[in-house]
């Protein structure tokens, strides 16, 4: 898809991020997000489209209207921002988008409690993980031999086959079990790995492998959960070792990725305060926005006249790590209580949103 095509079909574009929150500094980048309605070939033909990020040198994403509305209905914090950004940030708008803004109340629901607090928890996980990397960096890459494991795991094929055959034996359609196990036996070597090498860029394959490792972790947990009634003791012990190795390897990979992509502008703050103060500022903002939504139903994106000065101070190290941790724990309890008493709708008005989307797309395509 060409940039000109995207621009021609864009119905909304806005500045997002720190500029929208009123937390920007002279060094802050300008991030952009937008929404477009593609031509009829993407509705009636075989072409697929969800989002476009091909703007050279820009942090700029444009979403298909249908994907945008779905994410907003799900309570995605970054996407709800688009409905409530201050007017000063809006670069492009159209009557199509204004109709959506007029109906933005359809999207705000109790689900925001889980999405906003979920994002906040993710921020705190990064803070805690990166703090540990700063104070206690892992010394070396773990090796399977250190955990008494063979070079290749036995679980993705042989052992998984064994416990599937034993535990699920009665679940199969008659005379189909062997065919199932034969296909399972080759699924990793014959399908998954070739799939990674065919479709995943070389510099991103470690991410795909991480996904596979997560699957392996689930398999090992399954083996442990089934227990010695069906699985031999030596395999249970090996499953435990696989989990230990997985945890160490996962931590090492995350540390290496963090170290290579570490934001140079924030290194001094991390060294000085012992944790990522920018993530701390994001965490506090998300929690406060969540509280505001549960109590007022409003999504206050612009923090200028609310708490922008304090959020900037947190970003610059005004709060200790212990303060951030205590705040997150206390507010989690507070949000749980607010969730129980909030008068917000339980979920978004999905049918009304669907009707709105159909109406706008039909009108747009008619005039396109």
Coordinates of C-alpha atoms in Angstrom, one line a residue:
X1 CA 0.0 0.0 0.0
X2 CA 1.4 3.4 -1.0
X3 CA 1.6 6.4 1.3
X4 CA -0.5 8.5 -1.1
X5 CA -3.3 5.9 -1.0
X6 CA -3.2 6.0 2.8
X7 CA -3.3 9.8 2.9
X8 CA -6.2 9.9 0.4
X9 CA -8.3 7.6 2.5
X10 CA -7.5 9.0 5.9
X11 CA -10.5 10.3 7.8
X12 CA -8.6 11.3 11.0
X13 CA -5.1 12.0 12.1
X14 CA -3.8 13.3 15.5
X15 CA -0.7 13.8 17.6
X16 CA -0.5 11.2 20.3
X17 CA 1.8 10.3 23.2
X18 CA 3.5 12.9 25.4
X19 CA 2.4 15.8 23.3
X20 CA -1.3 14.8 23.7
X21 CA -0.8 14.1 27.5
X22 CA 0.8 17.6 27.9
X23 CA 3.9 15.9 29.2
X24 CA 6.3 16.7 26.3
X25 CA 9.6 18.4 26.7
X26 CA 11.6 20.3 24.0
X27 CA 13.3 16.9 23.2
X28 CA 10.1 15.0 22.8
X29 CA 9.3 13.4 19.4
X30 CA 6.0 14.0 17.6
X31 CA 4.1 10.7 17.3
X32 CA 1.1 10.5 15.0
X33 CA -1.9 8.1 14.7
X34 CA -4.7 8.0 12.3
X35 CA -7.7 6.1 11.0
X36 CA -8.6 5.4 7.4
X37 CA -11.3 3.7 5.4
X38 CA -9.8 1.8 2.5
X39 CA -11.4 1.5 -0.9
X40 CA -14.0 -1.1 -1.8
X41 CA -11.4 -3.5 -3.1
X42 CA -10.6 -4.1 0.6
X43 CA -14.3 -4.8 1.4
X44 CA -15.4 -6.8 -1.7
X45 CA -12.1 -8.3 -2.9
X46 CA -9.4 -10.4 -1.5
X47 CA -7.1 -7.7 -0.2
X48 CA -6.5 -7.4 3.5
X49 CA -5.6 -4.3 5.5
X50 CA -5.4 -3.6 9.3
X51 CA -2.8 -0.8 9.7
X52 CA -0.1 1.0 7.9
X53 CA 3.3 2.1 9.4
X54 CA 5.3 2.8 6.3
X55 CA 6.0 6.5 6.9
X56 CA 9.7 7.0 6.5
X57 CA 11.4 8.4 9.6
X58 CA 8.1 8.9 11.5
X59 CA 6.4 7.2 14.4
X60 CA 3.1 7.2 12.6
X61 CA 0.4 4.5 12.4
X62 CA -2.8 4.6 10.5
X63 CA -5.5 2.0 11.3
X64 CA -8.3 0.6 9.3
X65 CA -11.5 2.0 10.7
X66 CA -12.8 -1.5 11.6
X67 CA -9.7 -2.5 13.5
X68 CA -9.7 0.9 15.3
X69 CA -13.3 0.6 16.4
X70 CA -12.7 -3.0 17.6
X71 CA -9.7 -2.0 19.7
X72 CA -11.6 1.0 21.1
X73 CA -14.5 -1.2 22.0
X74 CA -12.1 -3.6 23.8
X75 CA -11.0 -0.6 25.9
X76 CA -7.4 -0.4 24.5
X77 CA -5.9 2.6 26.2
X78 CA -3.9 3.9 23.3
X79 CA -6.9 3.6 21.0
X80 CA -9.3 5.2 23.3
X81 CA -6.9 8.1 23.4
X82 CA -7.9 8.8 19.8
X83 CA -11.5 9.4 20.8
X84 CA -10.6 11.8 23.5
X85 CA -7.4 13.7 22.4
X86 CA -7.5 17.5 22.9
X87 CA -8.5 19.5 19.9
X88 CA -5.1 21.1 19.8
X89 CA -3.6 17.7 18.7
X90 CA -6.0 17.0 15.8
X91 CA -4.3 17.4 12.4
X92 CA -7.1 15.9 10.2
X93 CA -10.7 15.3 10.8
X94 CA -13.8 14.7 8.7
X95 CA -17.6 14.4 9.2
X96 CA -17.1 10.6 9.3
X97 CA -14.8 10.9 12.3
X98 CA -16.9 13.5 14.0
X99 CA -19.8 11.1 13.9
X100 CA -17.6 8.6 15.8
X101 CA -16.5 11.3 18.3
X102 CA -20.1 12.2 18.9
X103 CA -20.8 8.6 19.9
X104 CA -17.6 8.0 21.9
X105 CA -19.7 7.2 25.0
X106 CA -20.5 3.9 23.3
X107 CA -17.0 2.7 23.8
X108 CA -16.3 3.5 27.5
X109 CA -17.1 0.5 29.8
X110 CA -16.0 -1.3 32.9
X111 CA -13.6 -3.3 30.7
X112 CA -11.4 -0.2 30.9
X113 CA -10.6 -1.3 34.5
X114 CA -8.8 -4.4 33.2
X115 CA -7.2 -2.8 30.1
X116 CA -5.8 0.3 31.8
X117 CA -4.7 -1.5 35.0
X118 CA -3.3 -4.3 32.7
X119 CA -1.2 -1.8 30.9
X120 CA -0.1 -0.3 34.2
X121 CA 0.9 -3.8 35.5
X122 CA 2.9 -4.3 32.3
X123 CA 4.7 -1.0 33.0
X124 CA 5.4 -2.1 36.5
X125 CA 6.7 -5.4 35.3
X126 CA 9.1 -3.5 33.0
X127 CA 10.2 -1.3 35.9
X128 CA 10.9 -4.2 38.2
X129 CA 12.6 -6.3 35.5
X130 CA 14.8 -3.4 34.3
X131 CA 15.7 -2.5 37.9
X132 CA 16.9 -6.0 38.5
X133 CA 18.9 -5.8 35.3
X134 CA 20.5 -2.6 36.5
X135 CA 21.3 -3.8 40.0
X136 CA 21.8 -7.5 39.3
X137 CA 22.5 -8.1 35.6
X138 CA 22.7 -11.8 34.5
X139 CA 26.3 -12.8 34.1
X140 CA 26.1 -15.3 31.2
X141 CA 23.8 -17.1 28.9
X142 CA 22.4 -20.3 30.5
X143 CA 23.2 -23.6 28.9
X144 CA 21.0 -26.7 28.9
X145 CA 23.8 -28.8 30.2
X146 CA 23.9 -26.7 33.4
X147 CA 20.4 -28.0 34.2
X148 CA 21.2 -31.7 33.3
X149 CA 19.2 -31.4 30.1
X150 CA 20.0 -33.0 26.7
X151 CA 20.9 -30.6 23.8
X152 CA 17.5 -31.0 22.3
X153 CA 14.3 -31.0 24.4
X154 CA 12.3 -34.3 24.2
X155 CA 9.0 -32.7 25.0
X156 CA 7.8 -31.1 21.7
X157 CA 7.6 -34.6 20.0
X158 CA 8.3 -37.8 21.8
X159 CA 7.1 -37.0 25.3
X160 CA 4.1 -35.0 24.3
X161 CA 3.1 -37.9 22.1
X162 CA 3.5 -40.2 25.0
X163 CA 1.3 -38.4 27.4
X164 CA -1.2 -37.5 24.7
X165 CA -1.5 -41.2 23.8
X166 CA -1.9 -42.2 27.4
X167 CA -4.1 -39.5 28.9
X168 CA -6.2 -38.7 25.9
X169 CA -6.4 -42.1 24.4
X170 CA -10.2 -42.4 24.9
X171 CA -10.9 -39.0 23.3
X172 CA -10.0 -39.9 19.7
X173 CA -12.4 -40.9 17.0
X174 CA -12.1 -44.7 16.5
X175 CA -8.9 -45.7 14.6
X176 CA -7.7 -42.1 14.3
X177 CA -5.2 -41.9 17.2
X178 CA -2.2 -43.1 15.2
X179 CA -2.8 -40.7 12.4
X180 CA -3.1 -37.9 15.0
X181 CA 0.2 -38.9 16.6
X182 CA 2.0 -39.2 13.3
X183 CA 1.0 -35.7 12.4
X184 CA 1.9 -34.3 15.8
X185 CA 5.3 -36.0 15.6
X186 CA 6.2 -34.0 12.5
X187 CA 4.5 -30.7 13.3
X188 CA 7.6 -29.0 14.7
X189 CA 10.2 -30.1 12.3
X190 CA 8.1 -30.2 9.2
X191 CA 5.8 -27.2 9.7
X192 CA 6.6 -24.7 12.4
X193 CA 10.3 -24.2 11.9
X194 CA 10.0 -23.9 8.1
X195 CA 7.1 -21.5 8.6
X196 CA 9.4 -19.3 10.7
X197 CA 12.2 -19.3 8.2
X198 CA 9.8 -18.7 5.3
X199 CA 7.8 -15.8 6.7
X200 CA 9.8 -14.2 9.6
X201 CA 12.6 -11.8 9.0
X202 CA 16.0 -13.1 10.2
X203 CA 16.4 -10.3 12.7
X204 CA 13.0 -11.1 14.3
X205 CA 13.2 -14.9 14.4
X206 CA 14.2 -14.8 18.1
X207 CA 10.7 -13.3 18.8
X208 CA 9.1 -16.2 16.9
X209 CA 11.3 -18.7 18.8
X210 CA 10.2 -17.0 22.1
X211 CA 6.7 -17.7 21.2
X212 CA 7.6 -21.4 20.6
X213 CA 9.4 -21.4 23.9
X214 CA 6.2 -20.1 25.6
X215 CA 4.4 -23.1 24.1
X216 CA 7.0 -25.4 25.4
X217 CA 6.6 -24.0 28.8
X218 CA 2.9 -24.7 28.7
X219 CA 3.6 -28.2 27.6
X220 CA 6.0 -28.7 30.5
X221 CA 3.5 -27.4 32.9
X222 CA 0.9 -29.7 31.5
X223 CA 3.2 -32.7 32.1
X224 CA 3.8 -31.6 35.7
X225 CA 0.1 -31.1 36.3
X226 CA -0.8 -34.6 35.0
X227 CA 1.7 -36.0 37.5
X228 CA 3.2 -39.5 38.2
X229 CA -0.1 -41.3 37.6
X230 CA 0.6 -41.2 33.9
X231 CA 4.1 -39.8 33.5
X232 CA 7.3 -41.6 34.6
X233 CA 9.2 -39.9 37.4
X234 CA 12.3 -39.1 35.2
X235 CA 10.1 -37.2 32.8
X236 CA 8.5 -35.2 35.6
X237 CA 12.0 -34.3 36.8
X238 CA 13.0 -33.3 33.3
X239 CA 9.9 -31.2 32.9
X240 CA 10.9 -29.3 36.1
X241 CA 14.4 -28.8 34.7
X242 CA 13.0 -27.6 31.4
X243 CA 11.0 -25.0 33.2
X244 CA 14.0 -23.8 35.2
X245 CA 16.0 -23.5 32.0
X246 CA 13.2 -21.8 30.2
X247 CA 13.0 -19.2 33.0
X248 CA 16.7 -18.5 33.0
X249 CA 16.9 -18.4 29.2
X250 CA 13.9 -16.1 28.9
X251 CA 15.4 -13.7 31.5
X252 CA 18.8 -13.7 29.6
X253 CA 17.1 -13.0 26.2
X254 CA 15.0 -10.2 27.7
X255 CA 18.2 -8.7 29.3
X256 CA 20.1 -8.9 26.0
X257 CA 17.2 -7.3 24.1
X258 CA 16.8 -4.5 26.7
X259 CA 20.6 -3.9 26.7
X260 CA 20.8 -3.6 22.9
X261 CA 17.7 -1.4 22.5
X262 CA 18.1 0.7 25.7
X263 CA 17.0 4.3 25.2
X264 CA 20.2 6.3 25.5
X265 CA 18.3 9.4 26.7
X266 CA 17.0 7.5 29.8
X267 CA 20.2 5.6 30.7
X268 CA 21.4 8.4 33.0
X269 CA 18.1 8.5 34.9
X270 CA 18.1 4.7 35.2
X271 CA 21.6 4.7 36.6
X272 CA 20.9 7.7 38.9
X273 CA 17.6 6.4 40.4
X274 CA 18.0 2.7 39.9
X275 CA 14.8 2.2 37.8
X276 CA 13.0 3.5 34.7
X277 CA 11.3 6.7 35.8
X278 CA 9.6 7.2 32.5
X279 CA 7.8 3.9 32.9
X280 CA 6.9 5.0 36.4
X281 CA 5.3 8.1 35.1
X282 CA 3.3 6.1 32.5
X283 CA 2.2 3.7 35.3
X284 CA 0.9 6.5 37.5
X285 CA -0.9 8.2 34.5
X286 CA -2.6 4.9 33.5
X287 CA -3.8 4.2 37.0
X288 CA -5.2 7.7 37.5
X289 CA -6.9 7.6 34.1
X290 CA -8.5 4.3 35.1
X291 CA -9.8 5.7 38.3
X292 CA -11.2 8.7 36.5
X293 CA -13.0 6.5 34.0
X294 CA -14.5 4.3 36.7
X295 CA -15.7 7.4 38.7
X296 CA -16.7 9.8 36.0
X297 CA -16.9 7.9 32.7
X298 CA -14.4 10.4 31.2
X299 CA -11.1 9.6 29.5
X300 CA -8.9 12.5 30.4
X301 CA -6.1 12.3 27.9
X302 CA -4.8 15.9 28.4
X303 CA -3.2 16.0 31.8
X304 CA -2.2 19.7 31.5
X305 CA -4.6 21.0 34.2
X306 CA -4.8 17.7 36.2
X307 CA -1.4 16.3 37.1
X308 CA 1.0 17.0 34.3
X309 CA 3.6 18.7 36.6
X310 CA 3.6 15.8 39.0
X311 CA 3.9 13.2 36.2
X312 CA 6.9 15.1 34.8
X313 CA 8.4 15.2 38.3
X314 CA 8.0 11.4 38.6
X315 CA 9.6 11.0 35.2
X316 CA 12.5 13.1 36.5
X317 CA 13.0 10.9 39.6
X318 CA 10.8 12.6 42.2
X319 CA 9.4 9.3 43.4
X320 CA 11.6 6.5 44.7
X321 CA 11.1 2.9 43.5
X322 CA 9.5 2.0 46.8
X323 CA 7.0 4.9 46.4
X324 CA 6.1 3.7 42.9
X325 CA 5.7 0.1 44.2
X326 CA 3.5 1.1 47.2
X327 CA 1.4 3.4 45.0
X328 CA 0.7 0.6 42.4
X329 CA -0.2 -1.9 45.2
X330 CA -2.5 0.5 47.0
X331 CA -4.2 1.7 43.8
X332 CA -4.8 -1.8 42.7
X333 CA -7.0 -2.4 45.7
X334 CA -8.7 1.0 45.2
X335 CA -9.6 0.2 41.6
X336 CA -11.0 -3.2 42.6
X337 CA -13.3 -1.5 45.0
X338 CA -14.3 1.2 42.4
X339 CA -15.1 -1.5 39.9
X340 CA -17.7 -3.0 42.1
X341 CA -19.5 0.4 42.7
X342 CA -19.0 2.0 39.3
X343 CA -22.2 2.8 37.3
X344 CA -20.4 2.4 33.9
X345 CA -21.9 0.0 31.4
X346 CA -20.5 -3.5 31.7
X347 CA -19.2 -3.6 28.1
X348 CA -19.2 -1.4 25.1
X349 CA -22.4 -1.0 23.0
X350 CA -21.1 -3.4 20.4
X351 CA -24.2 -3.6 18.3
X352 CA -24.5 0.2 18.1
X353 CA -20.8 0.5 17.2
X354 CA -21.3 -2.1 14.5
X355 CA -24.3 -0.2 13.1
X356 CA -22.2 3.0 13.2
X357 CA -19.3 1.4 11.4
X358 CA -21.6 0.0 8.7
X359 CA -23.3 3.3 8.1
X360 CA -20.1 5.3 7.9
X361 CA -18.4 2.8 5.6
X362 CA -21.4 2.6 3.3
X363 CA -21.6 6.4 3.0
X364 CA -17.8 6.7 2.5
X365 CA -17.7 4.1 -0.2
X366 CA -20.7 5.6 -2.0
X367 CA -18.9 8.9 -2.3
X368 CA -15.4 7.4 -2.8

